[in-house]
Coordinates of C-alpha atoms and ligand atoms in Angstrom, one line a residue:
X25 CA 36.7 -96.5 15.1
X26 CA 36.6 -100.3 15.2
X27 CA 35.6 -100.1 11.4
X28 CA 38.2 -97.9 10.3
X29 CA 41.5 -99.9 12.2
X30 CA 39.8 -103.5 10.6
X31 CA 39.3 -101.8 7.0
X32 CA 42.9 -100.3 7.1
X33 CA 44.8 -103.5 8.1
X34 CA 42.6 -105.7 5.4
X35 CA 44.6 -107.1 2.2
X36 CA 44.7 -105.0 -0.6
X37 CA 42.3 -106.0 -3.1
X38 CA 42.5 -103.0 -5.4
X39 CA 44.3 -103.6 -9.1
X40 CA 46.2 -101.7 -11.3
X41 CA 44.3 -102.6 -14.5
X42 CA 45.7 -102.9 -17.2
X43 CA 48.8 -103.4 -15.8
X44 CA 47.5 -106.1 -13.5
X45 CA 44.9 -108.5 -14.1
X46 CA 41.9 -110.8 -12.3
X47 CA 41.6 -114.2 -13.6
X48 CA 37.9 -114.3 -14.3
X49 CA 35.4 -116.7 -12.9
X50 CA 35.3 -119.9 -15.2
X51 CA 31.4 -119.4 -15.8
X52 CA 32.2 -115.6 -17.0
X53 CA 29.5 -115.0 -19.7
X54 CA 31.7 -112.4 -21.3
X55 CA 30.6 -110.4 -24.5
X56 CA 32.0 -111.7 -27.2
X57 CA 30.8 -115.4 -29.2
X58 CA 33.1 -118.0 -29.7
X59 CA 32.1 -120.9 -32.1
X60 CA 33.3 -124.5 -32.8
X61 CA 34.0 -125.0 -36.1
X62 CA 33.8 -129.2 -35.9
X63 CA 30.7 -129.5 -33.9
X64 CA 28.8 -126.8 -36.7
X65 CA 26.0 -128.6 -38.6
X66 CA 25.6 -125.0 -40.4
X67 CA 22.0 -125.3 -39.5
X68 CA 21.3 -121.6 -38.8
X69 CA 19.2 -122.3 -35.7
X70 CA 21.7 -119.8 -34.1
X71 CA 21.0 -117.6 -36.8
X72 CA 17.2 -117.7 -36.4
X73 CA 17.0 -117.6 -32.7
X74 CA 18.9 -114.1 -33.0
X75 CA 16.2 -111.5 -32.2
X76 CA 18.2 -109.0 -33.8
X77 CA 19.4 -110.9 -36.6
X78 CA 23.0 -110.7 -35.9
X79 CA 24.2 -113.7 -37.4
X80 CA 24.5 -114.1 -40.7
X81 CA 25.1 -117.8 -42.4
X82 CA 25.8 -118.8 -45.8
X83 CA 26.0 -122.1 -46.1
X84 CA 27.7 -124.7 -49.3
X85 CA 26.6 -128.0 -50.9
X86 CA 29.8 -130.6 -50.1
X87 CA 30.3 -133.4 -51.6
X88 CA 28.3 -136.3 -50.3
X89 CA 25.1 -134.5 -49.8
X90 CA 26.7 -132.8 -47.0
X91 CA 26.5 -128.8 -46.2
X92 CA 29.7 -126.9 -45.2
X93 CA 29.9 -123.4 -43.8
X94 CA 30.9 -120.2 -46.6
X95 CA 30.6 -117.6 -44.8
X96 CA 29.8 -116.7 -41.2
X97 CA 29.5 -113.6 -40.1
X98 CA 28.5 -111.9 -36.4
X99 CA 27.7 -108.4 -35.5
X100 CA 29.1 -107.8 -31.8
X101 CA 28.0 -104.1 -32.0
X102 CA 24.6 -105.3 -32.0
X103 CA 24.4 -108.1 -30.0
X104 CA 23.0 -107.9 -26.7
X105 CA 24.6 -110.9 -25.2
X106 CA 21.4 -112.7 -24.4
X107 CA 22.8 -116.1 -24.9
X108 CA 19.5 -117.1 -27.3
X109 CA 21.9 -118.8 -29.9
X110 CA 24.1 -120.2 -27.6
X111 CA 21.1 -122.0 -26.0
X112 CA 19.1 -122.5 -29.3
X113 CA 22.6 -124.1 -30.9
X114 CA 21.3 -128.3 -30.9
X115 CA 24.9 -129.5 -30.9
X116 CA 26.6 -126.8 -28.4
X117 CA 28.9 -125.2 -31.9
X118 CA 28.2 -121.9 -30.2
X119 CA 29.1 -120.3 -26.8
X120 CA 29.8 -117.1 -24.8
X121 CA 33.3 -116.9 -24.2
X122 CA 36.2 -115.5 -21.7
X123 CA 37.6 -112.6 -22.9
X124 CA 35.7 -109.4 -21.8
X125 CA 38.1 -106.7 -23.5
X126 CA 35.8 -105.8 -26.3
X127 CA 36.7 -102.0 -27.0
X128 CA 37.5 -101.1 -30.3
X129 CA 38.0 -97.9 -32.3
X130 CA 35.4 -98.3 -35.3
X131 CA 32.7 -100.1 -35.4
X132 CA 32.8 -102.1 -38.4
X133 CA 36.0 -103.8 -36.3
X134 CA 33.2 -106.0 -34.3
X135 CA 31.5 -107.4 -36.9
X136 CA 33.7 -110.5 -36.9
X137 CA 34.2 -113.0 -39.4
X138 CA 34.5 -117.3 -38.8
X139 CA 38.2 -116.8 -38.2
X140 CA 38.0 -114.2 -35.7
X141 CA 35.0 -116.0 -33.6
X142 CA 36.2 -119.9 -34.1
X143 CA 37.6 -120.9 -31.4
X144 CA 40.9 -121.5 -30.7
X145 CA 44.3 -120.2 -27.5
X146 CA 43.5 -116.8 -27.9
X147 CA 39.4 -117.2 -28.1
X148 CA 37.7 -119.5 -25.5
X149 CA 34.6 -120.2 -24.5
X150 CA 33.2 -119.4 -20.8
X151 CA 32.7 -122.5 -19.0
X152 CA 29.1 -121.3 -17.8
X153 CA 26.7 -124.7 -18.4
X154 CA 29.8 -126.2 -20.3
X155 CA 31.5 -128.8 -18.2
X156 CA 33.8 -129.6 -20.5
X157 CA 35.2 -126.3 -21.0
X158 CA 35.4 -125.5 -17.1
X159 CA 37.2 -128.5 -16.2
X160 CA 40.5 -126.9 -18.0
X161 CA 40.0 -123.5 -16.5
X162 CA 42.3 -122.5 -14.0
X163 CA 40.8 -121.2 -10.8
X164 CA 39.8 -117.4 -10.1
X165 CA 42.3 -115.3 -8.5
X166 CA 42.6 -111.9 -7.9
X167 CA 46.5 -111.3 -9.6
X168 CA 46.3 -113.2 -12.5
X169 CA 49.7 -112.5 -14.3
X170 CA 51.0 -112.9 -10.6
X171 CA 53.2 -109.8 -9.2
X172 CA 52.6 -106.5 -9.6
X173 CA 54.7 -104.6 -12.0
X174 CA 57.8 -103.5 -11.1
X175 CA 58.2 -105.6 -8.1
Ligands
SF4_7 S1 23.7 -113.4 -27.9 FE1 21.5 -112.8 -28.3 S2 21.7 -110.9 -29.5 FE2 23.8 -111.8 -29.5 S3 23.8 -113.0 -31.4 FE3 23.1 -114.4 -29.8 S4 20.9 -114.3 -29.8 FE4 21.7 -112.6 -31.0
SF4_8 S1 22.9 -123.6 -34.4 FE1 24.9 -124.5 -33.8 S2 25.2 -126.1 -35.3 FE2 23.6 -124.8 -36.1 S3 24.7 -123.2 -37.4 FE3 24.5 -122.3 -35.4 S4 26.4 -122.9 -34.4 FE4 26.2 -124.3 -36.1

């Protein structure tokens, strides 16, 4: 009886998702890649660490003996989120990231593109073994856009 009368007076911690949403740990390890467009050597160690061969590089001669990225390409159908890449990457260009809404109706929609996986406001990286990323985080809570709806 002692169990019941302490569990029924506890704070709710029950959401209405979608409708109301956790802010997730800062070291998340969601499903998705995220990848840093100005720290890429376009080496393809990502590429070749891939056991499934998800990631698909193309790379360019620049000018100046230098290489640029052409075309970039990740299958997130596939991928098994093992983090191989992201550890294989030598200049930390490639991470897990944040976000871990993922569902789509075809599947063709998760092989993304450099755009899609570059990232950026809407695409960040998890801050798991990335200092620099977790410093900006802001903390876990369990309402993240606040209130519930409606009130
Ligand atoms: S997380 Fe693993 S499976 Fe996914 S692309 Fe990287 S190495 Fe391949
Ligand atoms: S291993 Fe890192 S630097 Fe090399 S191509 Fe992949 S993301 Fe770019």
């Amino acid at each position: 009886m002692a169990l019941v009368i302490r569990h029924a007076f506890r704070p709710i911690i029950t959401t209405q998702y979608p409708e109301e949403r956790l802010v997730p740990s800062k070291r998340i390890r969601a499903p998705q890649l995220v990848w840093e467009e100005e720290r890429c050597t376009v080496c393809a160690t990502c590429a070749k660490a891939c056991p499934q061969g998800n990631i698909t590089i193309v790379s360019e001669s620049l000018p100046g003996n230098k290489y640029g990225m052409k075309h970039l390409e990740i299958d997130h159908g596939r991928c098994m989120f093992c983090g191989l890449c992201v550890e294989a990457c030598p200049f930390d260009a490639i991470h897990l990231g944040r976000d871990y809404e993922q569902a789509t109706y075809r599947r063709s929609q998760l092989v993304l593109t450099r755009d899609e996986v570059r990232l950026s406001e809407k695409r960040k990286a998890s801050g798991y073994f990335r200092p620099r990323f977790e410093a900006e985080m802001p903390p876990q809570t369990l309402l993240v856009y606040g209130e519930k709806k409606g009130k």
